[in-house]
Amino acid sequence: MSAVQAVATAPFSRIDQSLASKDAFRTRRTFAIISHPDAGKTTLTERLLAAAGAIQSAGQVRGKAGTRSTRSDWMEMEQQRGISIASSVMTFDYQGLTFNLLDTPGHSDFSEDTYRVLTAVDAAIMVIDAAKGIESQTLKLFEVCRLRDIPIITFINKIDREGQEPLALFDEIADKLALDLTPALWPIGQGVDYRGYLDLVEKRMVGPTGTPGVEWEEIEELIDHDELMADPVFVNALETLDLARSALPEFDLETFQSGHLTPVLFGSALKGFGVAELLRALGEWAPEPRPQPAEPKPISPDEKKVTGFVFKVQANMDANHRDRIAFVRLSSGTFTRGMKLRNVRSGKDLAISNPMFFFGNNRELAEEAVAGDIVGIPNHGTLSVGDTLTEGAALKVTGIPNFAPEIIRRVRLSEAIKAKQLAKALSDLAEEGVAQVFRRMIGADYLVGVVGPLQLEVLGARVEKEYNVPIGFESVGLEVARWIESDDEAELKRFITAQKANMAEDRDGAPVYMAQNAWWAQRAQQDFPKVRFLTTKERA
């Protein structure tokens, strides 16, 4: 029996199973997994699915002959490189709850996609490498979660390898994240000395093979077990746990759900250690769907009318059918297949006849969905990231911005006859969020803006593979892009006229000032104090 199978029977002792007969949305747990690249995020995703019984066996991030690849990394480039490039959605049921798991890209070049995904979740799992501690991308993603008060469960991974001491990791997390911590699983040794872990929630010890061991009412009772106390590794684990518990607060559900306290579990995604307990923690502690920020007022999940918003668009998931799927997070009401919803941006009604639930790139027809669920809606360019769908109310979900790119390149088309195909490819992929696309006011060149070089590589590969348009990228001597706006319309026009050679429009037609470097951008701000230069812009 595997470690996952051995502990997957741990009960959801605090879940009210009568929820199924109440408002269905209360049984939803919608969460993302965030981490620095190579911390084990995608492997953990597979293990969670296996622990829930959603798959029979966990796949490998880097597939070998005779092994199965992961469900969440379904794109060809992801499987070749062993990294997550596109966010994916896995919906599965376990213990009377419906989990919507959103696997996010860990690489910083795809941070915009990750940010948008985080607008659609109610909780997050933060994966930390036990040897490396808090890394740069982990820190950035945590700050995004903090902005939205998203509650976080911390999973310290790779405990079966040599790493930092648990107390040192706790100190680093508390120091860098300014977050209260409380232990939920505590390791007994690390690496070659790994002896299992102490489950402080179920009050039991779990051995290195996943077999449940000694149980207790008060943890001090373990001192009376002579066999355990004869092992110096166990004694050290008990002593360090005592130090941690004496210095840290106890778990408080309200403090956790408000985003100020994180329970910490140690484990190994690769070996399955601690994974079932992590699933249990999500079920017991992660909040049900929360109110969604919107204008003119937040959307409560218990409202009867259906509302939702598009947080991601993915083109060509099925290359044979050239499909285009808008991923919608439902914020309220009970959605049923065939109903009409209004796109608030366009003012047009959309009959949704083939909504889908997803499991990686696999899908099934969604007959009904409620607040907290993620539904895929096939469409042909009618829906874009940031669109709000309602049963008629004039609501606009907020908090889904574009970010100013850090790299700007001109698109070089090698076959001029394919100009129309290029325009469609760039439009589709811009709506999807792969890159931002700008047209210069003079010359009408296509410029693309991205966060990092890998994003450019993905853009070029997808345009060629999915649209049969080979392209290249070249520098244009521009490093800074800022959206501009002003309360003084005449002043805004004067700036655009003066800077016409450096002006472009984004895909929504909004004016964008582009500068050779930060100095020129700062000089423009000084010369035109009535003009605002923005690094973020709310999606139209």
mmCIF file of N, CA, C and O in Angstrom, residues 145-235:
data_model
loop_
_atom_site.group_PDB
_atom_site.id
_atom_site.type_symbol
_atom_site.label_atom_id
_atom_site.label_comp_id
_atom_site.label_asym_id
_atom_site.label_seq_id
_atom_site.Cartn_x
_atom_site.Cartn_y
_atom_site.Cartn_z
ATOM 1 N N CYS A 145 -1.685 37.222 -3.069
ATOM 2 C CA CYS A 145 -2.682 36.628 -2.169
ATOM 3 C C CYS A 145 -3.014 37.579 -1.029
ATOM 4 O O CYS A 145 -4.180 37.712 -0.623
ATOM 5 N N ARG A 146 -2.000 38.265 -0.528
ATOM 6 C CA ARG A 146 -2.232 39.192 0.586
ATOM 7 C C ARG A 146 -3.121 40.355 0.149
ATOM 8 O O ARG A 146 -3.988 40.802 0.909
ATOM 9 N N LEU A 147 -2.934 40.836 -1.084
ATOM 10 C CA LEU A 147 -3.754 41.935 -1.577
ATOM 11 C C LEU A 147 -5.236 41.565 -1.553
ATOM 12 O O LEU A 147 -6.096 42.416 -1.347
ATOM 13 N N ARG A 148 -5.536 40.297 -1.763
ATOM 14 C CA ARG A 148 -6.917 39.843 -1.819
ATOM 15 C C ARG A 148 -7.338 39.107 -0.552
ATOM 16 O O ARG A 148 -8.426 38.525 -0.501
ATOM 17 N N ASP A 149 -6.462 39.101 0.472
ATOM 18 C CA ASP A 149 -6.737 38.407 1.740
ATOM 19 C C ASP A 149 -7.098 36.940 1.511
ATOM 20 O O ASP A 149 -7.996 36.378 2.167
ATOM 21 N N ILE A 150 -6.411 36.310 0.569
ATOM 22 C CA ILE A 150 -6.654 34.893 0.292
ATOM 23 C C ILE A 150 -5.994 34.047 1.377
ATOM 24 O O ILE A 150 -4.792 34.165 1.612
ATOM 25 N N PRO A 151 -6.742 33.192 2.071
ATOM 26 C CA PRO A 151 -6.130 32.336 3.089
ATOM 27 C C PRO A 151 -5.191 31.306 2.463
ATOM 28 O O PRO A 151 -5.479 30.772 1.379
ATOM 29 N N ILE A 152 -4.078 31.048 3.136
ATOM 30 C CA ILE A 152 -3.025 30.195 2.585
ATOM 31 C C ILE A 152 -2.722 29.042 3.531
ATOM 32 O O ILE A 152 -2.548 29.243 4.740
ATOM 33 N N ILE A 153 -2.655 27.845 2.965
ATOM 34 C CA ILE A 153 -2.127 26.679 3.670
ATOM 35 C C ILE A 153 -0.726 26.438 3.124
ATOM 36 O O ILE A 153 -0.528 26.367 1.905
ATOM 37 N N THR A 154 0.256 26.326 3.992
ATOM 38 C CA THR A 154 1.644 26.150 3.563
ATOM 39 C C THR A 154 2.035 24.683 3.595
ATOM 40 O O THR A 154 1.831 23.997 4.605
ATOM 41 N N PHE A 155 2.580 24.205 2.482
ATOM 42 C CA PHE A 155 3.077 22.829 2.390
ATOM 43 C C PHE A 155 4.573 22.882 2.137
ATOM 44 O O PHE A 155 5.013 23.320 1.074
ATOM 45 N N ILE A 156 5.365 22.483 3.124
ATOM 46 C CA ILE A 156 6.822 22.456 2.976
ATOM 47 C C ILE A 156 7.200 21.100 2.403
ATOM 48 O O ILE A 156 7.057 20.063 3.053
ATOM 49 N N ASN A 157 7.659 21.126 1.153
ATOM 50 C CA ASN A 157 7.831 19.920 0.352
ATOM 51 C C ASN A 157 9.262 19.372 0.433
ATOM 52 O O ASN A 157 10.179 20.049 0.876
ATOM 53 N N LYS A 158 9.401 18.145 -0.010
ATOM 54 C CA LYS A 158 10.699 17.447 -0.138
ATOM 55 C C LYS A 158 11.344 17.192 1.214
ATOM 56 O O LYS A 158 12.573 17.270 1.354
ATOM 57 N N ILE A 159 10.516 16.877 2.200
ATOM 58 C CA ILE A 159 11.042 16.610 3.540
ATOM 59 C C ILE A 159 11.795 15.280 3.592
ATOM 60 O O ILE A 159 12.542 15.000 4.536
ATOM 61 N N ASP A 160 11.617 14.450 2.546
ATOM 62 C CA ASP A 160 12.344 13.177 2.476
ATOM 63 C C ASP A 160 13.780 13.382 1.991
ATOM 64 O O ASP A 160 14.548 12.424 1.906
ATOM 65 N N ARG A 161 14.119 14.644 1.678
ATOM 66 C CA ARG A 161 15.495 14.976 1.300
ATOM 67 C C ARG A 161 16.102 15.866 2.373
ATOM 68 O O ARG A 161 15.413 16.383 3.237
ATOM 69 N N GLU A 162 17.412 16.051 2.284
ATOM 70 C CA GLU A 162 18.076 16.929 3.242
ATOM 71 C C GLU A 162 17.630 18.373 2.981
ATOM 72 O O GLU A 162 17.549 18.810 1.836
ATOM 73 N N GLY A 163 17.346 19.107 4.044
ATOM 74 C CA GLY A 163 16.894 20.482 3.896
ATOM 75 C C GLY A 163 17.158 21.280 5.160
ATOM 76 O O GLY A 163 17.861 20.830 6.074
ATOM 77 N N GLN A 164 16.583 22.478 5.216
ATOM 78 C CA GLN A 164 16.727 23.301 6.401
ATOM 79 C C GLN A 164 15.941 22.713 7.567
ATOM 80 O O GLN A 164 14.959 21.993 7.379
ATOM 81 N N GLU A 165 16.375 23.052 8.764
ATOM 82 C CA GLU A 165 15.666 22.603 9.948
ATOM 83 C C GLU A 165 14.280 23.249 10.001
ATOM 84 O O GLU A 165 14.106 24.404 9.587
ATOM 85 N N PRO A 166 13.270 22.523 10.517
ATOM 86 C CA PRO A 166 11.911 23.073 10.565
ATOM 87 C C PRO A 166 11.818 24.437 11.254
ATOM 88 O O PRO A 166 11.121 25.327 10.764
ATOM 89 N N LEU A 167 12.518 24.602 12.372
ATOM 90 C CA LEU A 167 12.446 25.880 13.077
ATOM 91 C C LEU A 167 13.044 27.008 12.245
ATOM 92 O O LEU A 167 12.530 28.137 12.247
ATOM 93 N N ALA A 168 14.111 26.712 11.500
ATOM 94 C CA ALA A 168 14.716 27.729 10.638
ATOM 95 C C ALA A 168 13.750 28.126 9.522
ATOM 96 O O ALA A 168 13.646 29.305 9.164
ATOM 97 N N LEU A 169 13.034 27.143 8.974
ATOM 98 C CA LEU A 169 12.050 27.438 7.934
ATOM 99 C C LEU A 169 10.912 28.293 8.483
ATOM 100 O O LEU A 169 10.454 29.232 7.834
ATOM 101 N N PHE A 170 10.468 27.974 9.688
ATOM 102 C CA PHE A 170 9.408 28.770 10.314
ATOM 103 C C PHE A 170 9.865 30.216 10.508
ATOM 104 O O PHE A 170 9.118 31.162 10.240
ATOM 105 N N ASP A 171 11.088 30.380 10.982
ATOM 106 C CA ASP A 171 11.616 31.736 11.190
ATOM 107 C C ASP A 171 11.689 32.502 9.878
ATOM 108 O O ASP A 171 11.342 33.694 9.816
ATOM 109 N N GLU A 172 12.127 31.834 8.806
ATOM 110 C CA GLU A 172 12.263 32.499 7.514
ATOM 111 C C GLU A 172 10.901 32.911 6.961
ATOM 112 O O GLU A 172 10.721 34.029 6.465
ATOM 113 N N ILE A 173 9.918 32.013 7.060
ATOM 114 C CA ILE A 173 8.578 32.324 6.555
ATOM 115 C C ILE A 173 7.975 33.489 7.330
ATOM 116 O O ILE A 173 7.428 34.435 6.753
ATOM 117 N N ALA A 174 8.081 33.429 8.649
ATOM 118 C CA ALA A 174 7.519 34.493 9.481
ATOM 119 C C ALA A 174 8.199 35.828 9.206
ATOM 120 O O ALA A 174 7.545 36.876 9.167
ATOM 121 N N ASP A 175 9.517 35.786 8.980
ATOM 122 C CA ASP A 175 10.274 37.019 8.766
ATOM 123 C C ASP A 175 9.981 37.624 7.398
ATOM 124 O O ASP A 175 9.704 38.827 7.274
ATOM 125 N N LYS A 176 10.011 36.806 6.328
ATOM 126 C CA LYS A 176 9.858 37.326 4.972
ATOM 127 C C LYS A 176 8.407 37.629 4.605
ATOM 128 O O LYS A 176 8.137 38.519 3.802
ATOM 129 N N LEU A 177 7.474 36.876 5.187
ATOM 130 C CA LEU A 177 6.074 37.063 4.816
ATOM 131 C C LEU A 177 5.278 37.837 5.858
ATOM 132 O O LEU A 177 4.136 38.218 5.599
ATOM 133 N N ALA A 178 5.874 38.078 7.019
ATOM 134 C CA ALA A 178 5.158 38.772 8.102
ATOM 135 C C ALA A 178 3.792 38.132 8.329
ATOM 136 O O ALA A 178 2.750 38.794 8.367
ATOM 137 N N LEU A 179 3.811 36.820 8.493
ATOM 138 C CA LEU A 179 2.590 36.029 8.607
ATOM 139 C C LEU A 179 2.691 35.123 9.821
ATOM 140 O O LEU A 179 3.750 34.554 10.100
ATOM 141 N N ASP A 180 1.610 34.997 10.564
ATOM 142 C CA ASP A 180 1.591 34.062 11.688
ATOM 143 C C ASP A 180 1.521 32.632 11.173
ATOM 144 O O ASP A 180 0.828 32.355 10.181
ATOM 145 N N LEU A 181 2.224 31.731 11.839
ATOM 146 C CA LEU A 181 2.235 30.324 11.442
ATOM 147 C C LEU A 181 1.822 29.448 12.616
ATOM 148 O O LEU A 181 2.014 29.815 13.785
ATOM 149 N N THR A 182 1.306 28.279 12.284
ATOM 150 C CA THR A 182 1.018 27.277 13.298
ATOM 151 C C THR A 182 1.231 25.900 12.673
ATOM 152 O O THR A 182 0.829 25.668 11.528
ATOM 153 N N PRO A 183 1.924 24.982 13.372
ATOM 154 C CA PRO A 183 2.201 23.665 12.779
ATOM 155 C C PRO A 183 0.962 22.770 12.773
ATOM 156 O O PRO A 183 0.202 22.737 13.744
ATOM 157 N N ALA A 184 0.771 22.039 11.661
ATOM 158 C CA ALA A 184 -0.308 21.061 11.559
ATOM 159 C C ALA A 184 0.264 19.653 11.389
ATOM 160 O O ALA A 184 -0.239 18.698 11.970
ATOM 161 N N LEU A 185 1.310 19.511 10.568
ATOM 162 C CA LEU A 185 2.089 18.267 10.479
ATOM 163 C C LEU A 185 3.533 18.606 10.801
ATOM 164 O O LEU A 185 4.070 19.581 10.288
ATOM 165 N N TRP A 186 4.159 17.792 11.629
ATOM 166 C CA TRP A 186 5.545 18.060 12.025
ATOM 167 C C TRP A 186 6.406 16.861 11.663
ATOM 168 O O TRP A 186 6.076 15.720 12.013
ATOM 169 N N PRO A 187 7.544 17.095 10.967
ATOM 170 C CA PRO A 187 8.357 15.961 10.510
ATOM 171 C C PRO A 187 9.175 15.337 11.637
ATOM 172 O O PRO A 187 9.628 16.017 12.564
ATOM 173 N N ILE A 188 9.346 14.049 11.525
ATOM 174 C CA ILE A 188 10.261 13.331 12.419
ATOM 175 C C ILE A 188 11.494 13.010 11.591
ATOM 176 O O ILE A 188 11.556 12.027 10.856
ATOM 177 N N GLY A 189 12.475 13.895 11.647
ATOM 178 C CA GLY A 189 13.684 13.736 10.857
ATOM 179 C C GLY A 189 13.490 14.180 9.421
ATOM 180 O O GLY A 189 12.378 14.495 8.982
ATOM 181 N N GLN A 190 14.605 14.208 8.681
ATOM 182 C CA GLN A 190 14.612 14.589 7.271
ATOM 183 C C GLN A 190 15.585 13.707 6.520
ATOM 184 O O GLN A 190 16.492 13.103 7.109
ATOM 185 N N GLY A 191 15.421 13.662 5.196
ATOM 186 C CA GLY A 191 16.358 12.920 4.363
ATOM 187 C C GLY A 191 16.484 11.472 4.776
ATOM 188 O O GLY A 191 15.486 10.768 4.959
ATOM 189 N N VAL A 192 17.711 11.014 4.941
ATOM 190 C CA VAL A 192 17.943 9.605 5.301
ATOM 191 C C VAL A 192 17.447 9.292 6.712
ATOM 192 O O VAL A 192 17.222 8.129 7.049
ATOM 193 N N ASP A 193 17.275 10.314 7.543
ATOM 194 C CA ASP A 193 16.788 10.107 8.910
ATOM 195 C C ASP A 193 15.264 10.250 9.026
ATOM 196 O O ASP A 193 14.729 10.281 10.134
ATOM 197 N N TYR A 194 14.573 10.340 7.909
ATOM 198 C CA TYR A 194 13.125 10.567 7.947
ATOM 199 C C TYR A 194 12.411 9.385 8.597
ATOM 200 O O TYR A 194 12.593 8.236 8.205
ATOM 201 N N ARG A 195 11.594 9.669 9.612
ATOM 202 C CA ARG A 195 10.885 8.619 10.361
ATOM 203 C C ARG A 195 9.360 8.759 10.247
ATOM 204 O O ARG A 195 8.634 8.043 10.915
ATOM 205 N N GLY A 196 8.874 9.724 9.445
ATOM 206 C CA GLY A 196 7.442 9.956 9.378
ATOM 207 C C GLY A 196 7.102 11.336 9.911
ATOM 208 O O GLY A 196 7.942 12.242 9.917
ATOM 209 N N TYR A 197 5.886 11.498 10.399
ATOM 210 C CA TYR A 197 5.476 12.819 10.885
ATOM 211 C C TYR A 197 4.411 12.687 11.965
ATOM 212 O O TYR A 197 3.756 11.651 12.119
ATOM 213 N N LEU A 198 4.278 13.766 12.722
ATOM 214 C CA LEU A 198 3.254 13.872 13.759
ATOM 215 C C LEU A 198 2.094 14.681 13.208
ATOM 216 O O LEU A 198 2.261 15.835 12.800
ATOM 217 N N ASP A 199 0.914 14.057 13.170
ATOM 218 C CA ASP A 199 -0.300 14.725 12.706
ATOM 219 C C ASP A 199 -0.949 15.381 13.923
ATOM 220 O O ASP A 199 -1.571 14.711 14.746
ATOM 221 N N LEU A 200 -0.802 16.708 14.039
ATOM 222 C CA LEU A 200 -1.269 17.416 15.224
ATOM 223 C C LEU A 200 -2.770 17.680 15.188
ATOM 224 O O LEU A 200 -3.335 18.095 16.199
ATOM 225 N N VAL A 201 -3.406 17.417 14.049
ATOM 226 C CA VAL A 201 -4.857 17.590 13.956
ATOM 227 C C VAL A 201 -5.569 16.320 14.396
ATOM 228 O O VAL A 201 -6.457 16.360 15.258
ATOM 229 N N GLU A 202 -5.164 15.191 13.831
ATOM 230 C CA GLU A 202 -5.769 13.909 14.199
ATOM 231 C C GLU A 202 -5.102 13.293 15.424
ATOM 232 O O GLU A 202 -5.532 12.239 15.898
ATOM 233 N N LYS A 203 -4.030 13.927 15.929
ATOM 234 C CA LYS A 203 -3.322 13.475 17.124
ATOM 235 C C LYS A 203 -2.842 12.033 16.966
ATOM 236 O O LYS A 203 -3.211 11.129 17.719
ATOM 237 N N ARG A 204 -2.009 11.847 15.957
ATOM 238 C CA ARG A 204 -1.459 10.523 15.696
ATOM 239 C C ARG A 204 -0.111 10.669 15.010
ATOM 240 O O ARG A 204 0.201 11.713 14.429
ATOM 241 N N MET A 205 0.664 9.606 15.103
ATOM 242 C CA MET A 205 1.946 9.538 14.415
ATOM 243 C C MET A 205 1.756 8.706 13.152
ATOM 244 O O MET A 205 1.031 7.715 13.149
ATOM 245 N N VAL A 206 2.387 9.120 12.060
ATOM 246 C CA VAL A 206 2.348 8.374 10.807
ATOM 247 C C VAL A 206 3.779 7.991 10.453
ATOM 248 O O VAL A 206 4.670 8.847 10.437
ATOM 249 N N GLY A 207 4.004 6.705 10.207
ATOM 250 C CA GLY A 207 5.346 6.210 9.947
ATOM 251 C C GLY A 207 5.858 6.557 8.574
ATOM 252 O O GLY A 207 5.128 7.093 7.735
ATOM 253 N N PRO A 208 7.120 6.233 8.274
ATOM 254 C CA PRO A 208 7.753 6.611 7.010
ATOM 255 C C PRO A 208 7.119 5.947 5.786
ATOM 256 O O PRO A 208 7.282 6.423 4.671
ATOM 257 N N THR A 209 6.387 4.847 5.963
ATOM 258 C CA THR A 209 5.706 4.206 4.839
ATOM 259 C C THR A 209 4.253 4.633 4.739
ATOM 260 O O THR A 209 3.507 4.123 3.908
ATOM 261 N N GLY A 210 3.827 5.569 5.590
ATOM 262 C CA GLY A 210 2.450 6.029 5.574
ATOM 263 C C GLY A 210 1.530 5.275 6.503
ATOM 264 O O GLY A 210 0.321 5.522 6.521
ATOM 265 N N THR A 211 2.079 4.367 7.297
ATOM 266 C CA THR A 211 1.258 3.565 8.190
ATOM 267 C C THR A 211 0.960 4.340 9.477
ATOM 268 O O THR A 211 1.884 4.816 10.139
ATOM 269 N N PRO A 212 -0.332 4.488 9.854
ATOM 270 C CA PRO A 212 -0.657 5.170 11.109
ATOM 271 C C PRO A 212 -0.062 4.419 12.306
ATOM 272 O O PRO A 212 -0.040 3.196 12.338
ATOM 273 N N GLY A 213 0.450 5.221 13.266
ATOM 274 C CA GLY A 213 1.079 4.623 14.442
ATOM 275 C C GLY A 213 0.426 5.078 15.724
ATOM 276 O O GLY A 213 -0.802 5.081 15.860
ATOM 277 N N VAL A 214 1.241 5.486 16.675
ATOM 278 C CA VAL A 214 0.781 5.853 18.010
ATOM 279 C C VAL A 214 -0.191 7.031 17.959
ATOM 280 O O VAL A 214 0.003 7.981 17.197
ATOM 281 N N GLU A 215 -1.242 6.960 18.773
ATOM 282 C CA GLU A 215 -2.180 8.068 18.911
ATOM 283 C C GLU A 215 -2.077 8.630 20.315
ATOM 284 O O GLU A 215 -1.559 7.992 21.226
ATOM 285 N N TRP A 216 -2.567 9.846 20.508
ATOM 286 C CA TRP A 216 -2.502 10.476 21.824
ATOM 287 C C TRP A 216 -3.663 11.423 22.038
ATOM 288 O O TRP A 216 -4.308 11.878 21.084
ATOM 289 N N GLU A 217 -3.932 11.718 23.285
ATOM 290 C CA GLU A 217 -4.876 12.771 23.653
ATOM 291 C C GLU A 217 -4.117 14.067 23.899
ATOM 292 O O GLU A 217 -4.505 15.132 23.442
ATOM 293 N N GLU A 218 -3.020 13.973 24.659
ATOM 294 C CA GLU A 218 -2.104 15.080 24.899
ATOM 295 C C GLU A 218 -0.730 14.652 24.401
ATOM 296 O O GLU A 218 -0.271 13.547 24.706
ATOM 297 N N ILE A 219 -0.084 15.504 23.620
ATOM 298 C CA ILE A 219 1.157 15.095 22.971
ATOM 299 C C ILE A 219 2.250 14.733 23.976
ATOM 300 O O ILE A 219 3.172 13.966 23.676
ATOM 301 N N GLU A 220 2.120 15.247 25.197
ATOM 302 C CA GLU A 220 3.105 14.918 26.233
ATOM 303 C C GLU A 220 3.112 13.416 26.542
ATOM 304 O O GLU A 220 4.099 12.893 27.093
ATOM 305 N N GLU A 221 2.045 12.717 26.202
ATOM 306 C CA GLU A 221 1.975 11.274 26.446
ATOM 307 C C GLU A 221 3.066 10.522 25.687
ATOM 308 O O GLU A 221 3.456 9.415 26.076
ATOM 309 N N LEU A 222 3.574 11.101 24.596
ATOM 310 C CA LEU A 222 4.585 10.418 23.791
ATOM 311 C C LEU A 222 5.885 10.218 24.562
ATOM 312 O O LEU A 222 6.679 9.331 24.237
ATOM 313 N N ILE A 223 6.098 11.025 25.577
ATOM 314 C CA ILE A 223 7.317 10.889 26.381
ATOM 315 C C ILE A 223 7.360 9.539 27.084
ATOM 316 O O ILE A 223 8.433 8.997 27.386
ATOM 317 N N ASP A 224 6.195 8.953 27.315
ATOM 318 C CA ASP A 224 6.124 7.671 28.023
ATOM 319 C C ASP A 224 6.374 6.469 27.125
ATOM 320 O O ASP A 224 6.402 5.332 27.608
ATOM 321 N N HIS A 225 6.545 6.690 25.815
ATOM 322 C CA HIS A 225 6.820 5.581 24.893
ATOM 323 C C HIS A 225 8.327 5.367 24.817
ATOM 324 O O HIS A 225 9.041 6.094 24.117
ATOM 325 N N ASP A 226 8.791 4.354 25.540
ATOM 326 C CA ASP A 226 10.235 4.124 25.646
ATOM 327 C C ASP A 226 10.889 3.863 24.292
ATOM 328 O O ASP A 226 12.001 4.334 24.036
ATOM 329 N N GLU A 227 10.184 3.102 23.417
ATOM 330 C CA GLU A 227 10.776 2.768 22.128
ATOM 331 C C GLU A 227 10.992 4.014 21.278
ATOM 332 O O GLU A 227 12.042 4.173 20.642
ATOM 333 N N LEU A 228 9.996 4.912 21.298
ATOM 334 C CA LEU A 228 10.134 6.153 20.536
ATOM 335 C C LEU A 228 11.217 7.036 21.131
ATOM 336 O O LEU A 228 12.030 7.618 20.402
ATOM 337 N N MET A 229 11.238 7.148 22.440
ATOM 338 C CA MET A 229 12.186 8.051 23.095
ATOM 339 C C MET A 229 13.617 7.539 23.031
ATOM 340 O O MET A 229 14.558 8.279 23.317
ATOM 341 N N ALA A 230 13.781 6.280 22.633
ATOM 342 C CA ALA A 230 15.140 5.740 22.467
ATOM 343 C C ALA A 230 15.768 6.191 21.156
ATOM 344 O O ALA A 230 16.971 6.017 20.946
ATOM 345 N N ASP A 231 14.957 6.771 20.287
ATOM 346 C CA ASP A 231 15.448 7.231 18.993
ATOM 347 C C ASP A 231 15.763 8.727 19.076
ATOM 348 O O ASP A 231 14.864 9.552 19.257
ATOM 349 N N PRO A 232 17.023 9.126 18.951
ATOM 350 C CA PRO A 232 17.379 10.546 19.074
ATOM 351 C C PRO A 232 16.708 11.421 18.017
ATOM 352 O O PRO A 232 16.469 12.606 18.248
ATOM 353 N N VAL A 233 16.416 10.859 16.853
ATOM 354 C CA VAL A 233 15.735 11.638 15.811
ATOM 355 C C VAL A 233 14.333 12.016 16.280
ATOM 356 O O VAL A 233 13.895 13.161 16.114
ATOM 357 N N PHE A 234 13.636 11.061 16.905
ATOM 358 C CA PHE A 234 12.294 11.332 17.416
ATOM 359 C C PHE A 234 12.356 12.349 18.564
ATOM 360 O O PHE A 234 11.538 13.276 18.625
ATOM 361 N N VAL A 235 13.315 12.180 19.439
ATOM 362 C CA VAL A 235 13.449 13.095 20.578
ATOM 363 C C VAL A 235 13.682 14.524 20.084
ATOM 364 O O VAL A 235 13.081 15.481 20.577
#
